[in-house]
Amino acid sequence: ASGSEEAPSKGKGKAGKAADGLGTCTYVKARHVLCEKQGKINEAYKKLQDGWLSNGDKVPPAEFAKIAAEYSECPSGKKGGDLGWFPRGKMAGPFQDVAFNTPVGVTSAPFKSTHGYHIILSEGRKN
């Protein structure tokens, strides 16, 4: 049943305004690291920088998952920080802004939300 529901929708598709899909998608798949203290999130980010980011490489999801398991204070840390797919409007302010504006495969810089300090790895987008 789900396949036939998509056919009637015309228009936007992949040829919409933003070819990269940033800010225009409805769902994002992401992993994150959440820490209460800024020092701890900076330590986690430094590990990501030393391993990949300083070389201009993207962090492999499996490696990001190891950092999340080690550092994250969110229950999702046990699953490698995996938040799965979530819709626009589900996450709080700054978290949603960063999640929906980080290109797929890219790791965000550390940022603060009402829950603490985060790093996000964007794994996918869909409408």
mmCIF file with all atom_site columns, C-alpha atoms in Angstrom:
data_model
loop_
_atom_site.group_PDB
_atom_site.id
_atom_site.type_symbol
_atom_site.label_atom_id
_atom_site.label_alt_id
_atom_site.label_comp_id
_atom_site.label_asym_id
_atom_site.label_entity_id
_atom_site.label_seq_id
_atom_site.pdbx_PDB_ins_code
_atom_site.Cartn_x
_atom_site.Cartn_y
_atom_site.Cartn_z
_atom_site.occupancy
_atom_site.B_iso_or_equiv
_atom_site.pdbx_formal_charge
_atom_site.auth_seq_id
_atom_site.auth_comp_id
_atom_site.auth_asym_id
_atom_site.auth_atom_id
_atom_site.pdbx_PDB_model_num
ATOM 1   C CA . ALA A 1 1   ? 0.000  0.000  0.000  1.00 0.00 ? 1   ALA A CA 1
ATOM 2   C CA . SER A 1 2   ? 2.798  2.429  0.758  1.00 0.00 ? 2   SER A CA 1
ATOM 3   C CA . GLY A 1 3   ? 4.236  2.379  -2.770 1.00 0.00 ? 3   GLY A CA 1
ATOM 4   C CA . SER A 1 4   ? 1.024  3.508  -4.479 1.00 0.00 ? 4   SER A CA 1
ATOM 5   C CA . GLU A 1 5   ? 0.560  6.492  -2.186 1.00 0.00 ? 5   GLU A CA 1
ATOM 6   C CA . GLU A 1 6   ? 3.637  8.256  -3.551 1.00 0.00 ? 6   GLU A CA 1
ATOM 7   C CA . ALA A 1 7   ? 2.556  8.349  -7.205 1.00 0.00 ? 7   ALA A CA 1
ATOM 8   C CA . PRO A 1 8   ? -0.052 11.180 -7.024 1.00 0.00 ? 8   PRO A CA 1
ATOM 9   C CA . SER A 1 9   ? 2.364  13.732 -5.563 1.00 0.00 ? 9   SER A CA 1
ATOM 10  C CA . LYS A 1 10  ? 3.732  15.992 -8.296 1.00 0.00 ? 10  LYS A CA 1
ATOM 11  C CA . GLY A 1 11  ? 6.368  18.660 -8.222 1.00 0.00 ? 11  GLY A CA 1
ATOM 12  C CA . LYS A 1 12  ? 9.308  19.034 -5.921 1.00 0.00 ? 12  LYS A CA 1
ATOM 13  C CA . GLY A 1 13  ? 11.056 15.637 -5.983 1.00 0.00 ? 13  GLY A CA 1
ATOM 14  C CA . LYS A 1 14  ? 14.828 15.730 -6.331 1.00 0.00 ? 14  LYS A CA 1
ATOM 15  C CA . ALA A 1 15  ? 14.814 18.688 -8.700 1.00 0.00 ? 15  ALA A CA 1
ATOM 16  C CA . GLY A 1 16  ? 13.607 21.061 -5.972 1.00 0.00 ? 16  GLY A CA 1
ATOM 17  C CA . LYS A 1 17  ? 15.338 24.337 -5.117 1.00 0.00 ? 17  LYS A CA 1
ATOM 18  C CA . ALA A 1 18  ? 18.082 22.941 -2.882 1.00 0.00 ? 18  ALA A CA 1
ATOM 19  C CA . ALA A 1 19  ? 19.837 20.234 -4.869 1.00 0.00 ? 19  ALA A CA 1
ATOM 20  C CA . ASP A 1 20  ? 21.730 19.109 -1.759 1.00 0.00 ? 20  ASP A CA 1
ATOM 21  C CA . GLY A 1 21  ? 18.482 18.720 0.185  1.00 0.00 ? 21  GLY A CA 1
ATOM 22  C CA . LEU A 1 22  ? 19.744 20.815 3.089  1.00 0.00 ? 22  LEU A CA 1
ATOM 23  C CA . GLY A 1 23  ? 16.967 22.375 5.091  1.00 0.00 ? 23  GLY A CA 1
ATOM 24  C CA . THR A 1 24  ? 14.298 21.033 2.735  1.00 0.00 ? 24  THR A CA 1
ATOM 25  C CA . CYS A 1 25  ? 13.975 17.372 3.716  1.00 0.00 ? 25  CYS A CA 1
ATOM 26  C CA . THR A 1 26  ? 11.288 16.059 6.042  1.00 0.00 ? 26  THR A CA 1
ATOM 27  C CA . TYR A 1 27  ? 13.303 13.319 7.788  1.00 0.00 ? 27  TYR A CA 1
ATOM 28  C CA . VAL A 1 28  ? 16.906 12.970 8.882  1.00 0.00 ? 28  VAL A CA 1
ATOM 29  C CA . LYS A 1 29  ? 18.786 9.858  10.003 1.00 0.00 ? 29  LYS A CA 1
ATOM 30  C CA . ALA A 1 30  ? 21.498 10.748 12.480 1.00 0.00 ? 30  ALA A CA 1
ATOM 31  C CA . ARG A 1 31  ? 23.835 9.597  15.217 1.00 0.00 ? 31  ARG A CA 1
ATOM 32  C CA . HIS A 1 32  ? 24.940 11.859 18.039 1.00 0.00 ? 32  HIS A CA 1
ATOM 33  C CA . VAL A 1 33  ? 27.108 12.167 21.092 1.00 0.00 ? 33  VAL A CA 1
ATOM 34  C CA . LEU A 1 34  ? 25.555 13.995 24.070 1.00 0.00 ? 34  LEU A CA 1
ATOM 35  C CA . CYS A 1 35  ? 27.597 15.205 27.019 1.00 0.00 ? 35  CYS A CA 1
ATOM 36  C CA . GLU A 1 36  ? 26.597 17.346 29.968 1.00 0.00 ? 36  GLU A CA 1
ATOM 37  C CA . LYS A 1 37  ? 29.981 19.072 30.141 1.00 0.00 ? 37  LYS A CA 1
ATOM 38  C CA . GLN A 1 38  ? 31.611 21.039 27.339 1.00 0.00 ? 38  GLN A CA 1
ATOM 39  C CA . GLY A 1 39  ? 35.049 19.637 28.199 1.00 0.00 ? 39  GLY A CA 1
ATOM 40  C CA . LYS A 1 40  ? 33.858 16.066 27.604 1.00 0.00 ? 40  LYS A CA 1
ATOM 41  C CA . ILE A 1 41  ? 32.240 16.831 24.223 1.00 0.00 ? 41  ILE A CA 1
ATOM 42  C CA . ASN A 1 42  ? 35.404 18.662 23.167 1.00 0.00 ? 42  ASN A CA 1
ATOM 43  C CA . GLU A 1 43  ? 37.445 15.582 24.115 1.00 0.00 ? 43  GLU A CA 1
ATOM 44  C CA . ALA A 1 44  ? 35.168 13.369 21.981 1.00 0.00 ? 44  ALA A CA 1
ATOM 45  C CA . TYR A 1 45  ? 35.376 15.846 19.090 1.00 0.00 ? 45  TYR A CA 1
ATOM 46  C CA . LYS A 1 46  ? 39.171 15.938 19.348 1.00 0.00 ? 46  LYS A CA 1
ATOM 47  C CA . LYS A 1 47  ? 39.238 12.144 18.906 1.00 0.00 ? 47  LYS A CA 1
ATOM 48  C CA . LEU A 1 48  ? 37.129 12.525 15.762 1.00 0.00 ? 48  LEU A CA 1
ATOM 49  C CA . GLN A 1 49  ? 39.404 15.336 14.534 1.00 0.00 ? 49  GLN A CA 1
ATOM 50  C CA . ASP A 1 50  ? 42.583 13.392 15.188 1.00 0.00 ? 50  ASP A CA 1
ATOM 51  C CA . GLY A 1 51  ? 41.236 10.290 13.469 1.00 0.00 ? 51  GLY A CA 1
ATOM 52  C CA . TRP A 1 52  ? 39.500 11.778 10.440 1.00 0.00 ? 52  TRP A CA 1
ATOM 53  C CA . LEU A 1 53  ? 38.403 15.402 10.409 1.00 0.00 ? 53  LEU A CA 1
ATOM 54  C CA . SER A 1 54  ? 41.888 16.950 10.435 1.00 0.00 ? 54  SER A CA 1
ATOM 55  C CA . ASN A 1 55  ? 42.647 14.985 7.241  1.00 0.00 ? 55  ASN A CA 1
ATOM 56  C CA . GLY A 1 56  ? 39.461 16.239 5.609  1.00 0.00 ? 56  GLY A CA 1
ATOM 57  C CA . ASP A 1 57  ? 37.971 12.744 5.826  1.00 0.00 ? 57  ASP A CA 1
ATOM 58  C CA . LYS A 1 58  ? 34.418 11.896 6.791  1.00 0.00 ? 58  LYS A CA 1
ATOM 59  C CA . VAL A 1 59  ? 33.996 9.898  9.967  1.00 0.00 ? 59  VAL A CA 1
ATOM 60  C CA . PRO A 1 60  ? 32.792 6.342  9.201  1.00 0.00 ? 60  PRO A CA 1
ATOM 61  C CA . PRO A 1 61  ? 29.499 5.628  11.038 1.00 0.00 ? 61  PRO A CA 1
ATOM 62  C CA . ALA A 1 62  ? 31.050 2.595  12.773 1.00 0.00 ? 62  ALA A CA 1
ATOM 63  C CA . GLU A 1 63  ? 33.868 4.757  14.153 1.00 0.00 ? 63  GLU A CA 1
ATOM 64  C CA . PHE A 1 64  ? 31.471 7.525  15.196 1.00 0.00 ? 64  PHE A CA 1
ATOM 65  C CA . ALA A 1 65  ? 29.455 4.808  16.971 1.00 0.00 ? 65  ALA A CA 1
ATOM 66  C CA . LYS A 1 66  ? 32.541 3.804  18.996 1.00 0.00 ? 66  LYS A CA 1
ATOM 67  C CA . ILE A 1 67  ? 33.035 7.413  20.143 1.00 0.00 ? 67  ILE A CA 1
ATOM 68  C CA . ALA A 1 68  ? 29.315 7.686  20.994 1.00 0.00 ? 68  ALA A CA 1
ATOM 69  C CA . ALA A 1 69  ? 29.455 4.451  22.997 1.00 0.00 ? 69  ALA A CA 1
ATOM 70  C CA . GLU A 1 70  ? 32.481 5.743  24.912 1.00 0.00 ? 70  GLU A CA 1
ATOM 71  C CA . TYR A 1 71  ? 31.447 9.363  25.527 1.00 0.00 ? 71  TYR A CA 1
ATOM 72  C CA . SER A 1 72  ? 27.703 9.847  25.087 1.00 0.00 ? 72  SER A CA 1
ATOM 73  C CA . GLU A 1 73  ? 25.546 10.271 28.182 1.00 0.00 ? 73  GLU A CA 1
ATOM 74  C CA . CYS A 1 74  ? 22.367 9.714  26.159 1.00 0.00 ? 74  CYS A CA 1
ATOM 75  C CA . PRO A 1 75  ? 20.716 6.271  26.281 1.00 0.00 ? 75  PRO A CA 1
ATOM 76  C CA . SER A 1 76  ? 21.315 6.141  22.509 1.00 0.00 ? 76  SER A CA 1
ATOM 77  C CA . GLY A 1 77  ? 25.043 5.917  23.280 1.00 0.00 ? 77  GLY A CA 1
ATOM 78  C CA . LYS A 1 78  ? 24.600 2.180  23.875 1.00 0.00 ? 78  LYS A CA 1
ATOM 79  C CA . LYS A 1 79  ? 23.448 1.939  20.231 1.00 0.00 ? 79  LYS A CA 1
ATOM 80  C CA . GLY A 1 80  ? 26.377 3.978  18.945 1.00 0.00 ? 80  GLY A CA 1
ATOM 81  C CA . GLY A 1 81  ? 24.413 7.209  19.229 1.00 0.00 ? 81  GLY A CA 1
ATOM 82  C CA . ASP A 1 82  ? 21.911 6.012  16.620 1.00 0.00 ? 82  ASP A CA 1
ATOM 83  C CA . LEU A 1 83  ? 18.740 8.122  16.653 1.00 0.00 ? 83  LEU A CA 1
ATOM 84  C CA . GLY A 1 84  ? 17.307 6.488  13.539 1.00 0.00 ? 84  GLY A CA 1
ATOM 85  C CA . TRP A 1 85  ? 15.004 8.508  11.290 1.00 0.00 ? 85  TRP A CA 1
ATOM 86  C CA . PHE A 1 86  ? 13.208 11.446 12.878 1.00 0.00 ? 86  PHE A CA 1
ATOM 87  C CA . PRO A 1 87  ? 10.854 14.049 11.402 1.00 0.00 ? 87  PRO A CA 1
ATOM 88  C CA . ARG A 1 88  ? 11.258 17.793 11.354 1.00 0.00 ? 88  ARG A CA 1
ATOM 89  C CA . GLY A 1 89  ? 9.645  19.181 14.523 1.00 0.00 ? 89  GLY A CA 1
ATOM 90  C CA . LYS A 1 90  ? 10.529 16.234 16.774 1.00 0.00 ? 90  LYS A CA 1
ATOM 91  C CA . MET A 1 91  ? 13.855 17.531 18.110 1.00 0.00 ? 91  MET A CA 1
ATOM 92  C CA . ALA A 1 92  ? 14.400 20.739 20.081 1.00 0.00 ? 92  ALA A CA 1
ATOM 93  C CA . GLY A 1 93  ? 15.601 24.003 18.477 1.00 0.00 ? 93  GLY A CA 1
ATOM 94  C CA . PRO A 1 94  ? 19.363 23.964 18.011 1.00 0.00 ? 94  PRO A CA 1
ATOM 95  C CA . PHE A 1 95  ? 19.524 20.165 17.659 1.00 0.00 ? 95  PHE A CA 1
ATOM 96  C CA . GLN A 1 96  ? 16.972 20.173 14.852 1.00 0.00 ? 96  GLN A CA 1
ATOM 97  C CA . ASP A 1 97  ? 18.677 23.110 13.112 1.00 0.00 ? 97  ASP A CA 1
ATOM 98  C CA . VAL A 1 98  ? 22.056 21.373 13.094 1.00 0.00 ? 98  VAL A CA 1
ATOM 99  C CA . ALA A 1 99  ? 20.642 17.930 12.206 1.00 0.00 ? 99  ALA A CA 1
ATOM 100 C CA . PHE A 1 100 ? 18.674 19.263 9.228  1.00 0.00 ? 100 PHE A CA 1
ATOM 101 C CA . ASN A 1 101 ? 21.514 21.476 7.962  1.00 0.00 ? 101 ASN A CA 1
ATOM 102 C CA . THR A 1 102 ? 24.430 19.036 8.212  1.00 0.00 ? 102 THR A CA 1
ATOM 103 C CA . PRO A 1 103 ? 25.109 17.340 4.862  1.00 0.00 ? 103 PRO A CA 1
ATOM 104 C CA . VAL A 1 104 ? 24.903 13.526 4.731  1.00 0.00 ? 104 VAL A CA 1
ATOM 105 C CA . GLY A 1 105 ? 28.147 11.933 5.869  1.00 0.00 ? 105 GLY A CA 1
ATOM 106 C CA . VAL A 1 106 ? 29.312 15.096 7.619  1.00 0.00 ? 106 VAL A CA 1
ATOM 107 C CA . THR A 1 107 ? 30.015 15.454 11.338 1.00 0.00 ? 107 THR A CA 1
ATOM 108 C CA . SER A 1 108 ? 28.894 18.698 12.991 1.00 0.00 ? 108 SER A CA 1
ATOM 109 C CA . ALA A 1 109 ? 31.078 20.782 15.236 1.00 0.00 ? 109 ALA A CA 1
ATOM 110 C CA . PRO A 1 110 ? 30.120 20.575 18.933 1.00 0.00 ? 110 PRO A CA 1
ATOM 111 C CA . PHE A 1 111 ? 27.115 22.722 19.855 1.00 0.00 ? 111 PHE A CA 1
ATOM 112 C CA . LYS A 1 112 ? 24.905 23.378 22.881 1.00 0.00 ? 112 LYS A CA 1
ATOM 113 C CA . SER A 1 113 ? 21.219 22.586 23.281 1.00 0.00 ? 113 SER A CA 1
ATOM 114 C CA . THR A 1 114 ? 18.868 22.525 26.246 1.00 0.00 ? 114 THR A CA 1
ATOM 115 C CA . HIS A 1 115 ? 20.018 18.926 26.916 1.00 0.00 ? 115 HIS A CA 1
ATOM 116 C CA . GLY A 1 116 ? 23.777 19.567 26.902 1.00 0.00 ? 116 GLY A CA 1
ATOM 117 C CA . TYR A 1 117 ? 26.511 19.484 24.275 1.00 0.00 ? 117 TYR A CA 1
ATOM 118 C CA . HIS A 1 118 ? 26.204 17.475 21.070 1.00 0.00 ? 118 HIS A CA 1
ATOM 119 C CA . ILE A 1 119 ? 28.068 16.300 17.995 1.00 0.00 ? 119 ILE A CA 1
ATOM 120 C CA . ILE A 1 120 ? 25.880 14.996 15.158 1.00 0.00 ? 120 ILE A CA 1
ATOM 121 C CA . LEU A 1 121 ? 26.753 12.665 12.286 1.00 0.00 ? 121 LEU A CA 1
ATOM 122 C CA . SER A 1 122 ? 24.185 12.996 9.492  1.00 0.00 ? 122 SER A CA 1
ATOM 123 C CA . GLU A 1 123 ? 23.529 9.606  7.894  1.00 0.00 ? 123 GLU A CA 1
ATOM 124 C CA . GLY A 1 124 ? 20.604 10.273 5.581  1.00 0.00 ? 124 GLY A CA 1
ATOM 125 C CA . ARG A 1 125 ? 17.717 12.474 4.463  1.00 0.00 ? 125 ARG A CA 1
ATOM 126 C CA . LYS A 1 126 ? 14.354 11.813 2.905  1.00 0.00 ? 126 LYS A CA 1
ATOM 127 C CA . ASN A 1 127 ? 11.067 13.577 2.287  1.00 0.00 ? 127 ASN A CA 1
#
